[in-house]
Tab-separated table of C-alpha atoms in Angstrom:
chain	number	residue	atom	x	y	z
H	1	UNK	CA	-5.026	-28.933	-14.959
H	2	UNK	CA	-2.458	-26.231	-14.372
H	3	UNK	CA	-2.589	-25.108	-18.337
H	4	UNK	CA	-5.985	-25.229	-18.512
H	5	UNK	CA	-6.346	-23.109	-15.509
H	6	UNK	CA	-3.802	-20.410	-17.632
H	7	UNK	CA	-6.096	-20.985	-20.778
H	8	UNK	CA	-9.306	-19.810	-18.762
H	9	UNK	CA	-7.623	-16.709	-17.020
H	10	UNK	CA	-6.106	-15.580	-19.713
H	11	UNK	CA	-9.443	-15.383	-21.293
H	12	UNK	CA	-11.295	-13.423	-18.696
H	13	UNK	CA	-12.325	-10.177	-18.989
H	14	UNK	CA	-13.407	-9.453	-15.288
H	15	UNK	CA	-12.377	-6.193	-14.506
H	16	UNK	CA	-12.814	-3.071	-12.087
H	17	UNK	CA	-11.821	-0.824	-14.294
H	18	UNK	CA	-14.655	1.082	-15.225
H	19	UNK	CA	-17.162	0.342	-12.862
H	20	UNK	CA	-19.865	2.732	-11.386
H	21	UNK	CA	-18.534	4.641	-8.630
H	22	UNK	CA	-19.955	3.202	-5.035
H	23	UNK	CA	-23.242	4.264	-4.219
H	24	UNK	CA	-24.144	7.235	-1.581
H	25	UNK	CA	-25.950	7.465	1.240
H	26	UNK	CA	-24.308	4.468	2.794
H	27	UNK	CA	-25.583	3.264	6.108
H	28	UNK	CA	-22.960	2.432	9.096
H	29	UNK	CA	-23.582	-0.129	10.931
H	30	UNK	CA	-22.199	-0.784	14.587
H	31	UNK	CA	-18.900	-2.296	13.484
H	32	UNK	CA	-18.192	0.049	11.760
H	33	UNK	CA	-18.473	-1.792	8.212
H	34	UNK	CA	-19.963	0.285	5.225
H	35	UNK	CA	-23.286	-1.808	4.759
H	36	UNK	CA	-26.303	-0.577	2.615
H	37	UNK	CA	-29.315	-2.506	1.814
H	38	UNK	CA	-27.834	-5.798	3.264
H	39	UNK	CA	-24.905	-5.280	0.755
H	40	UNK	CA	-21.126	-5.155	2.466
H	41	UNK	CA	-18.882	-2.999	0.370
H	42	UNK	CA	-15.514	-4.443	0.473
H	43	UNK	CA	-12.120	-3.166	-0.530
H	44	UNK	CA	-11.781	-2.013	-4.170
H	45	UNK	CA	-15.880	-1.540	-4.675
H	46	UNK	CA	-16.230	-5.640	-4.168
H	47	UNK	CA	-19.981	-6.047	-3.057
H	48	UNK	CA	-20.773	-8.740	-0.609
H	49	UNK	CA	-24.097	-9.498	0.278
H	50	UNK	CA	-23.950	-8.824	4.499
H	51	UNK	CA	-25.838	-11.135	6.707
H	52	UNK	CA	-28.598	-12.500	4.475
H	53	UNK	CA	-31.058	-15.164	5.347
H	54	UNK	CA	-28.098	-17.677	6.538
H	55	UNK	CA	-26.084	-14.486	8.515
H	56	UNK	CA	-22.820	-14.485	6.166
H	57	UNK	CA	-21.111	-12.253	8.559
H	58	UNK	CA	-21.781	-13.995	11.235
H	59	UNK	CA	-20.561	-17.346	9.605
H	60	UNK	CA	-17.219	-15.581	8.447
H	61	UNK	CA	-16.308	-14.964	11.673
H	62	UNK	CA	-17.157	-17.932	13.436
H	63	UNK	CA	-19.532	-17.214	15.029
H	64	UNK	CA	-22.370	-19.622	13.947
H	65	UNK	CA	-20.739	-23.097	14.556
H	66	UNK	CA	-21.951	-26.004	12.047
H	67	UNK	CA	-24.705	-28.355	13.751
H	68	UNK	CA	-23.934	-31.800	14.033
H	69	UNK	CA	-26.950	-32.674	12.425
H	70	UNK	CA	-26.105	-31.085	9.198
H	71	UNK	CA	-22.497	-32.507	9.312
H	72	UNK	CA	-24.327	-35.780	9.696
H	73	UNK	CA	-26.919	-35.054	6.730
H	74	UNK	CA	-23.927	-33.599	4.528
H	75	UNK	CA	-21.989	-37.277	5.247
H	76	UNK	CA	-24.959	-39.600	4.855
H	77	UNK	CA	-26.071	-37.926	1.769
H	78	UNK	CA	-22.679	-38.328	-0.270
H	79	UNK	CA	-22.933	-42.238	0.621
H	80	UNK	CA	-26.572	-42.567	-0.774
H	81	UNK	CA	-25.923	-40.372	-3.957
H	82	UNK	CA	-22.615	-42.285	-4.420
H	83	UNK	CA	-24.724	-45.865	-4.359
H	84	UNK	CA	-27.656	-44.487	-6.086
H	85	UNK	CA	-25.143	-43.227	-8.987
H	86	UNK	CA	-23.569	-46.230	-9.023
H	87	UNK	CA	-25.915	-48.872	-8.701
H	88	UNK	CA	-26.925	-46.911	-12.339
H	89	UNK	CA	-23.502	-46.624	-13.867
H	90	UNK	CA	-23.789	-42.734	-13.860
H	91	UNK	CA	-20.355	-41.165	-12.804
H	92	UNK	CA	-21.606	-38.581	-10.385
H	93	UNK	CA	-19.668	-35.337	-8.089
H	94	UNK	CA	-21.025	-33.560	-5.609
H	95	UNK	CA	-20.104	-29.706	-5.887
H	96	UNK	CA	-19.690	-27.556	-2.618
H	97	UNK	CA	-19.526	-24.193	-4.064
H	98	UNK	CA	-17.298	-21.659	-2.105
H	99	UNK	CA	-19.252	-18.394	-0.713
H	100	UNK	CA	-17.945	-15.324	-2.811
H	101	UNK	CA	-15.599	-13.891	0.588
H	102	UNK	CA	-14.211	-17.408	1.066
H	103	UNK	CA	-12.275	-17.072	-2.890
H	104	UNK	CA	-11.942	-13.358	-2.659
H	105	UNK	CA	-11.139	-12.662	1.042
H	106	UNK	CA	-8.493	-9.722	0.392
H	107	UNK	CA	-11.310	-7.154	-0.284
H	108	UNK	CA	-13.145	-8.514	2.538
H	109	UNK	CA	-13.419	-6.655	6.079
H	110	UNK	CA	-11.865	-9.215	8.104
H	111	UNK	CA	-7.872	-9.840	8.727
H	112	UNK	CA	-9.294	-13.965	8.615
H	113	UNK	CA	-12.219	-15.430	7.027
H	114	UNK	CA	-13.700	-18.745	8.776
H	115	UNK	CA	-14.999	-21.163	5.550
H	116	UNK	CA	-17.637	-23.525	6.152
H	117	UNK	CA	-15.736	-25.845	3.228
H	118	UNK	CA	-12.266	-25.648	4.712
H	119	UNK	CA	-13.800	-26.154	7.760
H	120	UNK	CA	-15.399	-29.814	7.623
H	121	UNK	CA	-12.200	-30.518	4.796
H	122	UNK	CA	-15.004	-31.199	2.080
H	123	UNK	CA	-12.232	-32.351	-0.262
H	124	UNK	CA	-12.080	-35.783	1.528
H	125	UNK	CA	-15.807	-36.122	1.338
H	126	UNK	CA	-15.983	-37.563	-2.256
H	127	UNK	CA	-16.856	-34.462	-3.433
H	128	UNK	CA	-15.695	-31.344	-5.751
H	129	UNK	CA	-14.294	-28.076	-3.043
H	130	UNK	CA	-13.246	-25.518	-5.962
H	131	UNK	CA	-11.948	-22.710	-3.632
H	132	UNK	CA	-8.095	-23.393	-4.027
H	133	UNK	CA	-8.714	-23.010	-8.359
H	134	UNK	CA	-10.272	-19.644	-8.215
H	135	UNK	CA	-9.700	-16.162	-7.368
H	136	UNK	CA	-11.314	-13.248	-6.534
H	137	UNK	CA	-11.519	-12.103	-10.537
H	138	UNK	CA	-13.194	-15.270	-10.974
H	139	UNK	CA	-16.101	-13.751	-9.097
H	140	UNK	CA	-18.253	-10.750	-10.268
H	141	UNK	CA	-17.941	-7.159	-8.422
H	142	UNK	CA	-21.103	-6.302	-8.559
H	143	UNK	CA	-22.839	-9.666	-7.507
H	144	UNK	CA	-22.709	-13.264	-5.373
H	145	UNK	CA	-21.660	-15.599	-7.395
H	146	UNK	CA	-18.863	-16.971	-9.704
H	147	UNK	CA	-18.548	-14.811	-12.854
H	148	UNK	CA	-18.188	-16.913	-16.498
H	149	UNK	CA	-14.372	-16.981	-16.135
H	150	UNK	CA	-14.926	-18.923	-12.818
H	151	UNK	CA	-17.778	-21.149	-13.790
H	152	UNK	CA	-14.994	-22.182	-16.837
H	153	UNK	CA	-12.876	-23.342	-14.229
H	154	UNK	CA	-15.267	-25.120	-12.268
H	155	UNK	CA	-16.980	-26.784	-15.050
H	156	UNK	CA	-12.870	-28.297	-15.839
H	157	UNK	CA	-12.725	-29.462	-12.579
H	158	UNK	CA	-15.914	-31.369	-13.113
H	159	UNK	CA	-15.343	-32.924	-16.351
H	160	UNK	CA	-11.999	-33.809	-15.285
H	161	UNK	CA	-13.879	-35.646	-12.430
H	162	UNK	CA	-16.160	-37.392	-14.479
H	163	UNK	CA	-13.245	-38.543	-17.049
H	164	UNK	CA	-14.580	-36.442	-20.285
H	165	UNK	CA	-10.959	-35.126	-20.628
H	166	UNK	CA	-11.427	-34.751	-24.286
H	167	UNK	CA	-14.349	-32.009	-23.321
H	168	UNK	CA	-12.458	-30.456	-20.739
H	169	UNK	CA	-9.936	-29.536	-23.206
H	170	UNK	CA	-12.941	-28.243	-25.683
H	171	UNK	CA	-13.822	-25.881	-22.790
H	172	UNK	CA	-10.558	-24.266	-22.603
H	173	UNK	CA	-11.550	-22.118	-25.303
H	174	UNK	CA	-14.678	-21.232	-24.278
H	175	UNK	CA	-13.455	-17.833	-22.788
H	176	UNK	CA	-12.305	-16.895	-26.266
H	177	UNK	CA	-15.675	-16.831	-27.267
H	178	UNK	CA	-16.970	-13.801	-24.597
H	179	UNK	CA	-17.692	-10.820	-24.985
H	180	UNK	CA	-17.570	-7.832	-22.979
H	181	UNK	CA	-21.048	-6.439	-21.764
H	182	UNK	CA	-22.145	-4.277	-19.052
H	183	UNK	CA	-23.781	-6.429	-16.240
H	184	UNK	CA	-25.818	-5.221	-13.075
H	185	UNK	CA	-25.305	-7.708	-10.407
H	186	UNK	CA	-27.873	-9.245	-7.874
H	187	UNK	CA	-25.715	-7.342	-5.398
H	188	UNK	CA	-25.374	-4.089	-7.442
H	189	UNK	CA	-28.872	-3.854	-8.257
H	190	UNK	CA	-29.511	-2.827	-4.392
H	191	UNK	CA	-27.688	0.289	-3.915
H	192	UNK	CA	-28.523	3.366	-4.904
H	193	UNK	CA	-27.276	4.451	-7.504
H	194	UNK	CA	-27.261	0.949	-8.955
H	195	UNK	CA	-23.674	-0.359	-9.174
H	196	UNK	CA	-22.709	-2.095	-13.189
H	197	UNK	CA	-19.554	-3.654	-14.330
H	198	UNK	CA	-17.996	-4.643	-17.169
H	199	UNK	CA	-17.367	-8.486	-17.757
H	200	UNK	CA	-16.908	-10.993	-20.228
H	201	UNK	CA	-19.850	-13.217	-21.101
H	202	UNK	CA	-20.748	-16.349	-23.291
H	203	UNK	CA	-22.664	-14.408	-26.419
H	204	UNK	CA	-26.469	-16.526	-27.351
H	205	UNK	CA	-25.554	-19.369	-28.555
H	206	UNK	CA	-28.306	-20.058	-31.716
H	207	UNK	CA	-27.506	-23.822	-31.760
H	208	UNK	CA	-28.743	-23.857	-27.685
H	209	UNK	CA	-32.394	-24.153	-26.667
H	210	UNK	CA	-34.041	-23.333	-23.225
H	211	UNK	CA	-36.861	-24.685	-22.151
H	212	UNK	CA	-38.534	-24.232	-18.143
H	213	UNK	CA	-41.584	-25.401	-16.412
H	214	UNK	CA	-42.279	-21.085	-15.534
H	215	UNK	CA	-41.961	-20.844	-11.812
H	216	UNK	CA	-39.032	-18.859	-11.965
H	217	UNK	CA	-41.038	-15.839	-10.619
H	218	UNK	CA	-42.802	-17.314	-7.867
H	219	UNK	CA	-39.614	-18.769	-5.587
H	220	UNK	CA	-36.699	-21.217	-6.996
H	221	UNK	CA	-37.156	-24.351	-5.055
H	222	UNK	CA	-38.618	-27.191	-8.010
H	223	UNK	CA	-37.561	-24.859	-10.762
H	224	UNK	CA	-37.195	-27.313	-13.846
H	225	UNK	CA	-34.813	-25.992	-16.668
H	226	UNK	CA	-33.404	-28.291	-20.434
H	227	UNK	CA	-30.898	-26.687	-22.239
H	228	UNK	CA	-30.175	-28.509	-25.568
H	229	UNK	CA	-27.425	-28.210	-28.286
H	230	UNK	CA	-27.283	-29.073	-31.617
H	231	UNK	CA	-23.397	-28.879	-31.699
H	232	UNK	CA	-21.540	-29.561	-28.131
H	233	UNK	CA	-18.388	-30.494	-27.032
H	234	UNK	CA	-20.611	-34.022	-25.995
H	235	UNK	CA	-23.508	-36.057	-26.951
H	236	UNK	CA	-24.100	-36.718	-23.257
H	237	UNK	CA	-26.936	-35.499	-20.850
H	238	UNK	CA	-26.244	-34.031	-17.731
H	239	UNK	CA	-28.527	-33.828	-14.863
H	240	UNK	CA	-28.041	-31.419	-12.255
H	241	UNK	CA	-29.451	-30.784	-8.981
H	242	UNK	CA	-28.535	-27.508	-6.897
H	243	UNK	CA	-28.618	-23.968	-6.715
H	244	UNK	CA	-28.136	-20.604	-7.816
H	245	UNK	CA	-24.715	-21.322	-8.437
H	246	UNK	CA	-25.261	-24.137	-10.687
H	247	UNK	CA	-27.915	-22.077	-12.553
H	248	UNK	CA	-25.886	-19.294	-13.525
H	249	UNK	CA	-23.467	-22.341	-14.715
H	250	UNK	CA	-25.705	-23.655	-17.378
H	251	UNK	CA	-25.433	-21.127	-20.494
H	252	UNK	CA	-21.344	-22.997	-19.492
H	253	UNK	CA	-22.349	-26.134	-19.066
H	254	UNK	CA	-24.876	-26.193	-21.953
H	255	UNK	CA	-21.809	-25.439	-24.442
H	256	UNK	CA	-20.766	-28.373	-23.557
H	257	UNK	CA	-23.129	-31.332	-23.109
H	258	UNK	CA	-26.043	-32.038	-25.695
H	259	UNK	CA	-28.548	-31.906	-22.881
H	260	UNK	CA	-28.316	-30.405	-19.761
H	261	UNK	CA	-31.291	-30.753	-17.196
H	262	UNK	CA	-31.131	-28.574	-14.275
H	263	UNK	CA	-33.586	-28.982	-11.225
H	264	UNK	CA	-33.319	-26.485	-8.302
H	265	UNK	CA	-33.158	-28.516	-5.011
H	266	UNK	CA	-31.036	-29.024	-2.492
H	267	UNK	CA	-31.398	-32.810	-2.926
H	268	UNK	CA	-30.603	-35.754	-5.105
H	269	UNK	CA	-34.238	-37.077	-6.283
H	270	UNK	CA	-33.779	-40.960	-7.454
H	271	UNK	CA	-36.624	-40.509	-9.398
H	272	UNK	CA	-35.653	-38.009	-11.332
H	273	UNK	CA	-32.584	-40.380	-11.597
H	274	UNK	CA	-34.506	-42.780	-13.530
H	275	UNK	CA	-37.019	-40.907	-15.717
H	276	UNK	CA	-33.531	-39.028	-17.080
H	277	UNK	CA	-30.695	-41.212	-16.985
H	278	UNK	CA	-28.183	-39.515	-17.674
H	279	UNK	CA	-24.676	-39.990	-19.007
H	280	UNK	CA	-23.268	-37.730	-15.576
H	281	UNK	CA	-24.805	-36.654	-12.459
H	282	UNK	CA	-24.134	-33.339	-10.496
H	283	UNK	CA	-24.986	-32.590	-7.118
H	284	UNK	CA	-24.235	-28.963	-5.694
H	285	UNK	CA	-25.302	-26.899	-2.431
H	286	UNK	CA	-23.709	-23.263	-1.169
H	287	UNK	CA	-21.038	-23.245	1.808
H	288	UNK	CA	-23.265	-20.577	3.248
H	289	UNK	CA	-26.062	-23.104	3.084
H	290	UNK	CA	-24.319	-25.759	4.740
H	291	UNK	CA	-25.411	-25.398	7.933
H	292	UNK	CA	-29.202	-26.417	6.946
H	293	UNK	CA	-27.971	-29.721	5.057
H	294	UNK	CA	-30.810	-31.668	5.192
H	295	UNK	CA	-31.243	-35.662	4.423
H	296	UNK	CA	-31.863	-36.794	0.698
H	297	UNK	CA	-34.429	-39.131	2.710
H	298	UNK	CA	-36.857	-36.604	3.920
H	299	UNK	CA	-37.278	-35.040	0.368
H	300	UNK	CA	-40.477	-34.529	-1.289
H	301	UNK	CA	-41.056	-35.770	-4.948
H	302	UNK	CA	-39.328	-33.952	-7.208
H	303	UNK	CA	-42.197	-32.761	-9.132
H	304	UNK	CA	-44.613	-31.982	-6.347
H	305	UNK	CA	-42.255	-29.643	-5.262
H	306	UNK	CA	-44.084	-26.670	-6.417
H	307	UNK	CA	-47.129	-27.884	-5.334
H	308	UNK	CA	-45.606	-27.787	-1.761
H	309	UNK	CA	-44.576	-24.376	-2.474
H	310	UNK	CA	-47.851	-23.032	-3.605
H	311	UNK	CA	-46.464	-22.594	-7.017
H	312	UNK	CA	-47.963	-22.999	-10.491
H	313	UNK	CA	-46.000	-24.415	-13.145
H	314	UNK	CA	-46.267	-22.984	-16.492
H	315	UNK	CA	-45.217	-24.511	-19.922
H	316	UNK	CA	-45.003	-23.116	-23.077
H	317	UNK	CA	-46.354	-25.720	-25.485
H	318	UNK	CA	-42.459	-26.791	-27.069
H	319	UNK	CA	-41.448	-26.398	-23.073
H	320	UNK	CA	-43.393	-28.992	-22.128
H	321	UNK	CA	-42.847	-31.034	-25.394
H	322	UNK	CA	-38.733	-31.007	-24.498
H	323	UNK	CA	-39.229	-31.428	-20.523
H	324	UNK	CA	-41.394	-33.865	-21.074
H	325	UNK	CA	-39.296	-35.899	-23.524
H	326	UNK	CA	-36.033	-34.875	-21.367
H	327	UNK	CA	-37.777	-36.441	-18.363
H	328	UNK	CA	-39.019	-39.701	-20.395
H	329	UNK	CA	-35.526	-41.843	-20.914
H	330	UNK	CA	-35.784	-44.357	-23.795
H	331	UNK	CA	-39.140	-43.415	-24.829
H	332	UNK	CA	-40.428	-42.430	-28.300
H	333	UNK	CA	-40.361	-38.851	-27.148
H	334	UNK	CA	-37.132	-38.923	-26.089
H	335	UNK	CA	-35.472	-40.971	-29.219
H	336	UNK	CA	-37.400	-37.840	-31.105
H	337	UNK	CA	-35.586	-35.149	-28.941
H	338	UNK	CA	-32.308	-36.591	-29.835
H	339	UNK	CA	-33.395	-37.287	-33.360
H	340	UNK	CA	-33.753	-33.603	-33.371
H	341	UNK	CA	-30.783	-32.449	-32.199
H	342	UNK	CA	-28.510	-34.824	-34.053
């Protein structure tokens, strides 16, 4: 793990240097910390989104202890994914993603920052806690999550987890593959002047397909997304339930398996289980959004989702051809997705 770890760094290009200078006009806030638009600027023009929906600041310092209930949740939902994965014979990890001032804390206004995943030890809940293999370049400047160089990592980790060594190993090279493009992040885009960095990115892949079920601008929750490759690192399907974080993953992870299917929820849906199938299983939630863990039980149906949400799927004819056959395990569809790919 150590040398693979090297291999990634050494190929990412995630650098200050060159970045826009910090907006104007900032607004103080009563701390004292240099806040605009909800955006914290840290130390060396590192953006951190403030309070947010789920009051970052707040949890950073402390000051928003972790409900029982959620602890509870968090605990009774790794034992049910764990069965449900193996009662199927599908190697599974659960991935609690570290908050972007938990990994690069230095640039951050406080002398100590309180983590949610350090906190409840999530590494001796049977599931993946990252924080330890990253730093702070393995984050973007301008935005909230882990950068390309950082999801590298991560996806190691995870393969490593689910014994595909032999991929893991594939992936090292990965970050010899990026390129360097200017990138406006989700952070940066909300100042004034816009903030843009420079980074190293995973160029379009032509042998990768991307298909959705079109929600994407009316909310995330039930967002459906298949990547497919006609050359990976693996002829295995991944499924993948989680967030942001694990969305910005999959241009990563779809280098690497033949078929990666991606559903945004904070749950594990054993339905979805079993119209997939899948060769691994990923679960994933934020630290930040730890504190409303909520029971796999008390999920709706996967696919009714958007319906819940007042939201109107929308397929492309070939979308809903290769969700469809994604989501239709040892069916003539599916055996002609493959077909197609191989």
């Amino acid at each position: 793990m150590l040398n693979f770890l090297k291999s990634v760094r050494r190929g990412s290009a995630n650098a200050a240097p060159g970045a826009a200078p910090v907006a104007t006009a900032l607004a103080r806030v009563p701390d004292g910390l240099t806040v605009e638009n909800d955006v914290l600027i840290g130390a060396n023009d590192r953006l951190y989104i403030y309070q947010g929906a789920h009051k970052i600041w707040d949890q950073a310092r402390g000051a928003r202890p972790i409900p029982q209930e959620a602890v509870n949740a968090f605990d009774a939902n790794l034992r049910s994914r764990r069965a449900a994965c193996e009662r199927r014979k599908i190697p599974w990890c659960h991935l609690l993603a570290p908050d972007k001032q938990t990994v690069a804390h230095a640039d951050y206004p406080l002398d100590e920052v309180h983590s949610v995943g350090r906190t409840i030890d999530a590494s001796a809940r049977d599931c993946l806690w990252p924080a330890d293999h990253l730093g702070a370049n393995d984050y973007y400047l301008t935005d909230s999550h882990w950068c390309p160089s950082g999801q590298v990592i991560v996806a190691g980790l995870l393969l490593e987890r689910w014994g595909l060594d032999r991929a893991a190993y594939e992936a090292r090279d990965l970050p010899g593959r990026m390129k360097i493009r200017g990138f406006h992040g989700d952070l940066g885009v909300k100042l004034d002047p816009k903030r843009k960095e420079r980074v190293a990115m995973l160029p379009p892949n032509p042998q990768i397909s991307r298909a959705s079920n079109g929600i994407e601008k009316t909310g995330n929750e039930g967002i459906v997304e298949v990547l497919t490759n006609r050359d990976p690192c693996v002829r295995q399907t991944l499924l993948a339930f989680g967030d942001s974080f694990t969305r910005v993953m999959l241009p990563v992870l779809s280098e690497i398996f033949e078929v990666v299917v991606f559903c945004r929820t904070r749950y594990l849906h054993p339905e979805v289980l079993d119209m997939v199938r899948p060769d691994v299983c990923l679960t994933q939630n934020l630290e930040r959004y730890f504190a409303t863990t909520d029971a796999d039980e008390n999920a709706v149906p996967f696919f009714m989702v958007p319906h819940h949400k007042g939201r109107s799927p929308v397929y492309t004819p070939e979308s809903l051809d290769i969700v469809t056959a994604a989501f239709s395990h040892g069916s003539p569809r599916h055996a002609a997705l493959l077909e197609r790919l191989r």
